[in-house]
Tab-separated table of C-alpha atoms in Angstrom:
chain	number	residue	atom	x	y	z
A	1	MET	CA	-9.309	-19.386	-5.781
A	2	LYS	CA	-6.433	-19.925	-8.202
A	3	TYR	CA	-4.819	-16.683	-9.349
A	4	GLU	CA	-2.961	-16.277	-12.640
A	5	GLU	CA	-1.551	-12.745	-12.536
A	6	ILE	CA	-0.869	-12.438	-8.815
A	7	ILE	CA	0.663	-14.745	-6.212
A	8	TYR	CA	-0.876	-14.839	-2.739
A	9	GLU	CA	0.954	-16.228	0.294
A	10	LYS	CA	0.381	-16.074	4.053
A	11	LYS	CA	3.395	-15.553	6.271
A	12	GLN	CA	2.447	-15.635	9.956
A	13	GLN	CA	-0.125	-12.847	10.365
A	14	SER	CA	0.828	-11.119	7.132
A	15	ALA	CA	-0.648	-11.514	3.657
A	16	TRP	CA	1.946	-11.250	0.878
A	17	ILE	CA	0.701	-10.400	-2.603
A	18	TYR	CA	3.036	-10.393	-5.599
A	19	LEU	CA	2.151	-8.831	-8.938
A	20	ASN	CA	3.040	-11.615	-11.353
A	21	ARG	CA	3.265	-10.403	-14.949
A	22	PRO	CA	7.074	-10.198	-15.120
A	23	LYS	CA	7.258	-10.184	-18.937
A	24	GLU	CA	4.920	-7.166	-18.975
A	25	MET	CA	6.795	-5.421	-16.128
A	26	ASN	CA	3.805	-6.191	-13.882
A	27	SER	CA	1.738	-3.614	-15.743
A	28	LEU	CA	-1.856	-3.344	-14.569
A	29	SER	CA	-4.251	-5.374	-16.691
A	30	LYS	CA	-7.958	-5.751	-16.011
A	31	LYS	CA	-7.358	-9.370	-15.039
A	32	LEU	CA	-4.588	-8.506	-12.593
A	33	ILE	CA	-6.691	-5.754	-11.035
A	34	THR	CA	-9.706	-8.062	-10.708
A	35	GLU	CA	-7.592	-10.698	-8.965
A	36	LEU	CA	-6.038	-8.096	-6.703
A	37	LEU	CA	-9.446	-6.737	-5.697
A	38	GLU	CA	-10.701	-10.244	-4.930
A	39	VAL	CA	-7.764	-11.128	-2.702
A	40	LEU	CA	-7.916	-7.771	-0.876
A	41	LYS	CA	-11.592	-8.366	-0.148
A	42	GLU	CA	-10.750	-11.799	1.263
A	43	ILE	CA	-7.951	-10.338	3.379
A	44	GLU	CA	-10.174	-7.598	4.819
A	45	GLN	CA	-12.630	-10.246	6.023
A	46	ASN	CA	-9.942	-12.449	7.602
A	47	ASP	CA	-9.310	-11.382	11.204
A	48	GLU	CA	-6.250	-13.623	11.409
A	49	ILE	CA	-4.461	-11.389	8.889
A	50	ARG	CA	-3.297	-8.129	10.376
A	51	LEU	CA	-1.121	-6.680	7.635
A	52	VAL	CA	-0.714	-6.708	3.849
A	53	VAL	CA	2.562	-6.702	1.910
A	54	LEU	CA	2.480	-5.912	-1.803
A	55	SER	CA	5.486	-6.647	-4.021
A	56	GLY	CA	6.283	-7.864	-7.525
A	57	LYS	CA	7.995	-10.678	-9.385
A	58	GLY	CA	10.735	-10.073	-11.919
A	59	LYS	CA	12.577	-6.844	-12.718
A	60	ALA	CA	9.683	-4.511	-11.937
A	61	PHE	CA	7.349	-3.771	-9.096
A	62	CYS	CA	4.902	-2.182	-11.507
A	63	ALA	CA	5.366	-0.124	-14.670
A	64	GLY	CA	1.863	1.330	-14.568
A	65	ALA	CA	-1.160	0.527	-16.688
A	66	ASP	CA	-1.019	-1.945	-19.556
A	67	LEU	CA	-0.992	0.613	-22.368
A	68	LYS	CA	-2.015	-1.991	-24.967
A	69	GLU	CA	-5.213	-2.696	-23.038
A	70	LEU	CA	-5.774	1.016	-22.560
A	71	LEU	CA	-5.535	1.645	-26.311
A	72	GLU	CA	-7.826	-1.308	-27.020
A	73	ASP	CA	-10.445	0.206	-24.714
A	74	LEU	CA	-10.198	3.505	-26.561
A	75	ASP	CA	-10.559	1.790	-29.945
A	76	LYS	CA	-13.634	-0.137	-28.799
A	77	GLY	CA	-15.338	2.944	-27.378
A	78	PRO	CA	-18.208	2.724	-24.863
A	79	ASN	CA	-19.527	-0.848	-24.908
A	80	GLY	CA	-21.077	-1.330	-21.495
A	81	GLN	CA	-17.974	-3.092	-20.164
A	82	LYS	CA	-15.634	-1.764	-17.506
A	83	SER	CA	-12.614	-0.084	-19.041
A	84	LEU	CA	-9.093	-0.447	-17.684
A	85	LEU	CA	-9.393	3.036	-16.203
A	86	ASP	CA	-12.635	2.067	-14.457
A	87	CYS	CA	-10.920	-0.993	-12.969
A	88	ALA	CA	-7.907	1.083	-11.926
A	89	GLU	CA	-10.167	3.604	-10.186
A	90	GLU	CA	-11.756	0.773	-8.217
A	91	LEU	CA	-8.334	-0.572	-7.240
A	92	PHE	CA	-7.004	2.753	-5.984
A	93	THR	CA	-10.180	3.357	-4.007
A	94	LYS	CA	-9.754	-0.050	-2.363
A	95	LEU	CA	-6.077	0.526	-1.574
A	96	ASN	CA	-6.781	3.987	-0.173
A	97	ASP	CA	-9.572	2.596	2.035
A	98	LEU	CA	-7.712	-0.522	3.188
A	99	SER	CA	-8.211	-0.772	6.942
A	100	LYS	CA	-5.149	-2.937	7.563
A	101	PRO	CA	-1.581	-1.628	7.329
A	102	LEU	CA	-0.062	-1.883	3.868
A	103	ILE	CA	3.664	-2.300	3.257
A	104	VAL	CA	4.901	-1.996	-0.315
A	105	ALA	CA	8.152	-3.850	-0.978
A	106	LEU	CA	9.627	-2.379	-4.139
A	107	ASN	CA	11.599	-5.114	-5.868
A	108	GLY	CA	12.210	-3.348	-9.182
A	109	VAL	CA	11.201	-0.554	-11.547
A	110	THR	CA	8.389	1.543	-10.062
A	111	VAL	CA	6.862	4.125	-12.389
A	112	ALA	CA	3.517	5.733	-13.221
A	113	GLY	CA	0.749	3.575	-11.743
A	114	GLY	CA	3.403	1.642	-9.838
A	115	LEU	CA	4.397	4.796	-7.975
A	116	GLU	CA	0.725	5.621	-7.453
A	117	ILE	CA	0.197	2.208	-5.842
A	118	ALA	CA	3.251	2.775	-3.632
A	119	MET	CA	1.776	6.090	-2.495
A	120	THR	CA	-1.204	4.243	-0.976
A	121	ALA	CA	1.159	2.344	1.338
A	122	ASP	CA	1.778	3.026	5.006
A	123	VAL	CA	5.410	1.895	4.737
A	124	VAL	CA	7.617	1.666	1.632
A	125	VAL	CA	10.808	-0.411	1.553
A	126	ALA	CA	12.898	-0.682	-1.605
A	127	SER	CA	15.680	-2.780	-3.059
A	128	ASP	CA	18.869	-0.890	-3.830
A	129	LYS	CA	18.327	-1.780	-7.490
A	130	VAL	CA	15.014	0.065	-7.681
A	131	LYS	CA	14.372	3.219	-9.684
A	132	ILE	CA	11.228	5.238	-9.043
A	133	GLY	CA	9.404	8.007	-10.862
A	134	ASP	CA	6.081	9.232	-12.175
A	135	GLY	CA	6.957	9.060	-15.865
A	136	HIS	CA	3.463	9.792	-17.221
A	137	ALA	CA	4.714	12.837	-19.132
A	138	ASN	CA	7.181	10.636	-21.032
A	139	PHE	CA	4.268	8.943	-22.795
A	140	GLY	CA	1.917	11.887	-23.218
A	141	VAL	CA	-0.298	10.556	-20.427
A	142	LEU	CA	-1.768	12.254	-17.367
A	143	PRO	CA	-1.642	10.670	-13.904
A	144	GLY	CA	-4.986	9.186	-12.866
A	145	GLY	CA	-4.279	7.288	-9.664
A	146	GLY	CA	-3.128	10.186	-7.514
A	147	GLY	CA	0.229	10.992	-9.094
A	148	ALA	CA	-0.299	14.731	-9.447
A	149	VAL	CA	-2.335	15.046	-6.255
A	150	ARG	CA	-0.519	12.832	-3.760
A	151	LEU	CA	3.095	13.268	-4.839
A	152	PRO	CA	3.325	16.914	-3.632
A	153	ARG	CA	2.004	15.795	-0.247
A	154	GLU	CA	4.578	13.019	-0.100
A	155	ILE	CA	7.763	14.820	-1.148
A	156	GLY	CA	6.889	18.522	-1.346
A	157	ILE	CA	5.438	20.617	-4.147
A	158	ASN	CA	8.686	21.716	-5.826
A	159	ARG	CA	10.218	18.254	-6.020
A	160	ALA	CA	6.915	16.801	-7.158
A	161	LYS	CA	6.444	19.344	-9.929
A	162	TYR	CA	9.961	18.736	-11.200
A	163	LEU	CA	9.502	14.963	-11.332
A	164	LEU	CA	6.013	15.186	-12.834
A	165	LEU	CA	7.096	17.624	-15.538
A	166	THR	CA	10.404	15.988	-16.453
A	167	GLY	CA	9.350	12.364	-16.098
A	168	ASP	CA	12.703	11.628	-14.448
A	169	ILE	CA	13.192	8.203	-12.866
A	170	LEU	CA	15.510	8.322	-9.830
A	171	PRO	CA	17.247	5.711	-7.611
A	172	ALA	CA	15.487	4.542	-4.455
A	173	GLU	CA	18.181	6.159	-2.287
A	174	VAL	CA	17.083	9.578	-3.566
A	175	TRP	CA	13.477	8.782	-2.656
A	176	LYS	CA	14.690	7.769	0.790
A	177	ASP	CA	16.293	11.192	1.137
A	178	TYR	CA	12.931	12.680	0.090
A	179	GLY	CA	11.289	10.805	2.986
A	180	PHE	CA	9.100	8.643	0.745
A	181	VAL	CA	11.001	5.353	1.101
A	182	HIS	CA	11.483	4.159	4.676
A	183	ASP	CA	14.540	2.048	3.961
A	184	VAL	CA	16.677	0.774	1.084
A	185	VAL	CA	18.172	-2.706	1.395
A	186	SER	CA	19.897	-5.154	-0.920
A	187	ALA	CA	17.693	-7.153	-3.271
A	188	GLU	CA	18.641	-10.332	-1.413
A	189	GLU	CA	17.545	-8.871	1.939
A	190	LEU	CA	14.322	-7.189	0.793
A	191	GLU	CA	11.771	-9.825	1.802
A	192	GLU	CA	13.477	-10.603	5.108
A	193	ALA	CA	13.693	-6.908	5.994
A	194	VAL	CA	10.055	-6.325	5.124
A	195	GLN	CA	8.882	-9.393	7.037
A	196	LYS	CA	10.675	-8.131	10.162
A	197	ILE	CA	8.694	-4.898	9.932
A	198	ALA	CA	5.507	-6.857	9.231
A	199	VAL	CA	5.991	-9.025	12.321
A	200	LYS	CA	6.637	-5.966	14.476
A	201	ILE	CA	3.493	-4.181	13.268
A	202	SER	CA	1.315	-7.313	13.339
A	203	ALA	CA	2.029	-7.758	17.053
A	204	LYS	CA	0.130	-4.553	17.789
A	205	SER	CA	-3.609	-4.234	18.444
A	206	PRO	CA	-5.594	-4.443	15.189
A	207	LEU	CA	-7.909	-1.779	16.596
A	208	VAL	CA	-5.006	0.584	17.198
A	209	LEU	CA	-3.526	-0.047	13.750
A	210	LYS	CA	-6.848	0.659	12.048
A	211	GLU	CA	-7.514	3.827	14.045
A	212	ILE	CA	-4.006	5.194	13.580
A	213	LYS	CA	-4.383	4.825	9.812
A	214	ARG	CA	-7.743	6.597	9.911
A	215	LEU	CA	-6.580	9.415	12.185
A	216	VAL	CA	-3.489	10.138	10.084
A	217	THR	CA	-5.414	10.107	6.798
A	218	ASP	CA	-8.359	12.158	8.069
A	219	GLY	CA	-6.100	14.551	9.951
A	220	LEU	CA	-4.342	15.659	6.769
A	221	ASP	CA	-7.635	17.055	5.444
A	222	GLN	CA	-8.805	18.655	8.706
A	223	SER	CA	-7.862	21.734	10.668
A	224	LEU	CA	-5.449	21.088	13.523
A	225	ASP	CA	-8.135	21.755	16.147
A	226	THR	CA	-10.599	19.365	14.507
A	227	ALA	CA	-7.979	16.649	14.050
A	228	LEU	CA	-6.889	16.910	17.686
A	229	ARG	CA	-10.484	16.640	18.892
A	230	GLN	CA	-11.025	13.577	16.713
A	231	GLU	CA	-7.872	11.975	18.078
A	232	LEU	CA	-8.966	12.517	21.702
A	233	LEU	CA	-12.463	11.202	20.941
A	234	ALA	CA	-10.938	8.091	19.350
A	235	LEU	CA	-8.846	7.505	22.473
A	236	LYS	CA	-11.880	7.880	24.755
A	237	ASN	CA	-13.791	5.340	22.688
A	238	HIS	CA	-10.781	3.027	22.616
A	239	THR	CA	-10.626	2.888	26.442
A	240	GLN	CA	-13.779	0.728	26.331
A	241	SER	CA	-12.068	-1.977	24.236
A	242	HIS	CA	-10.541	-5.284	25.317
A	243	ASP	CA	-7.241	-4.376	23.645
A	244	PHE	CA	-6.881	-1.173	25.668
A	245	ARG	CA	-7.251	-3.018	28.965
A	246	GLU	CA	-5.100	-5.905	27.734
A	247	GLY	CA	-2.296	-3.550	26.753
A	248	LEU	CA	-2.250	-1.786	30.121
A	249	GLY	CA	-2.648	-5.066	31.988
A	250	ALA	CA	0.271	-6.616	30.119
A	251	PHE	CA	2.420	-3.585	30.877
A	252	SER	CA	1.540	-3.820	34.577
A	253	ASP	CA	2.165	-7.589	34.665
A	254	LYS	CA	5.404	-7.277	32.645
A	255	ARG	CA	4.240	-9.726	29.975
A	256	GLU	CA	3.554	-9.677	26.257
A	257	PRO	CA	-0.002	-8.510	25.419
A	258	GLU	CA	-2.433	-10.776	23.571
A	259	PHE	CA	-4.517	-8.427	21.460
A	260	LYS	CA	-7.831	-9.676	20.080
A	261	GLY	CA	-8.942	-6.811	17.865
A	262	TYR	CA	-12.021	-5.826	19.876
């Protein structure tokens, strides 16, 4: 399929998706969201792809929802069509449930819905030119994609409250200090640095990657005892897989493993 508001490329075992509305700061339109959902569905069904990288074109990663479209939806009122907020809800559900590792490569301004997208990632890498913040309060808008709920879990309740209430937009280096951004690199090195991480992760067992994501996510909402039991049960089940035996066999034979994902 030909996409108009995203760019989709395959690099080895990684799928790279770029938000491509640079004049609109890659704000989330219904069309962009629809295209993004379609390509994510395709990627989930492709066993050759083991990891997803999401980035943007132009000066922004994503400046949040397209406020013009949002206002148009409000003016139209209920008309039986999906609103921008309905589409956004579907997108965040998909990103949260993505079984494959997700790296977000922040190339530029990341605010509001852009930050909320970044918070669905497993790894965040940013250009040294990037500024990040929630910013909803600056426009009299509430977060709707996890901003108020996930940000305290990511950077701590006091920092999160301050940023949510003030709407401050801070450099990526500060967010690295907060533990949210894994690394900050020059704009020229961003894609190369991210691809190195992608190659490293993609070499691992797809089964292990999927289960690690699930165990970490589920464990945050469980008691410690329950989470530990679930982790041990997952390991016991995993010992019956090809990848488990392949990994141990490769270690014993002193060779690189060839994981199959089953």
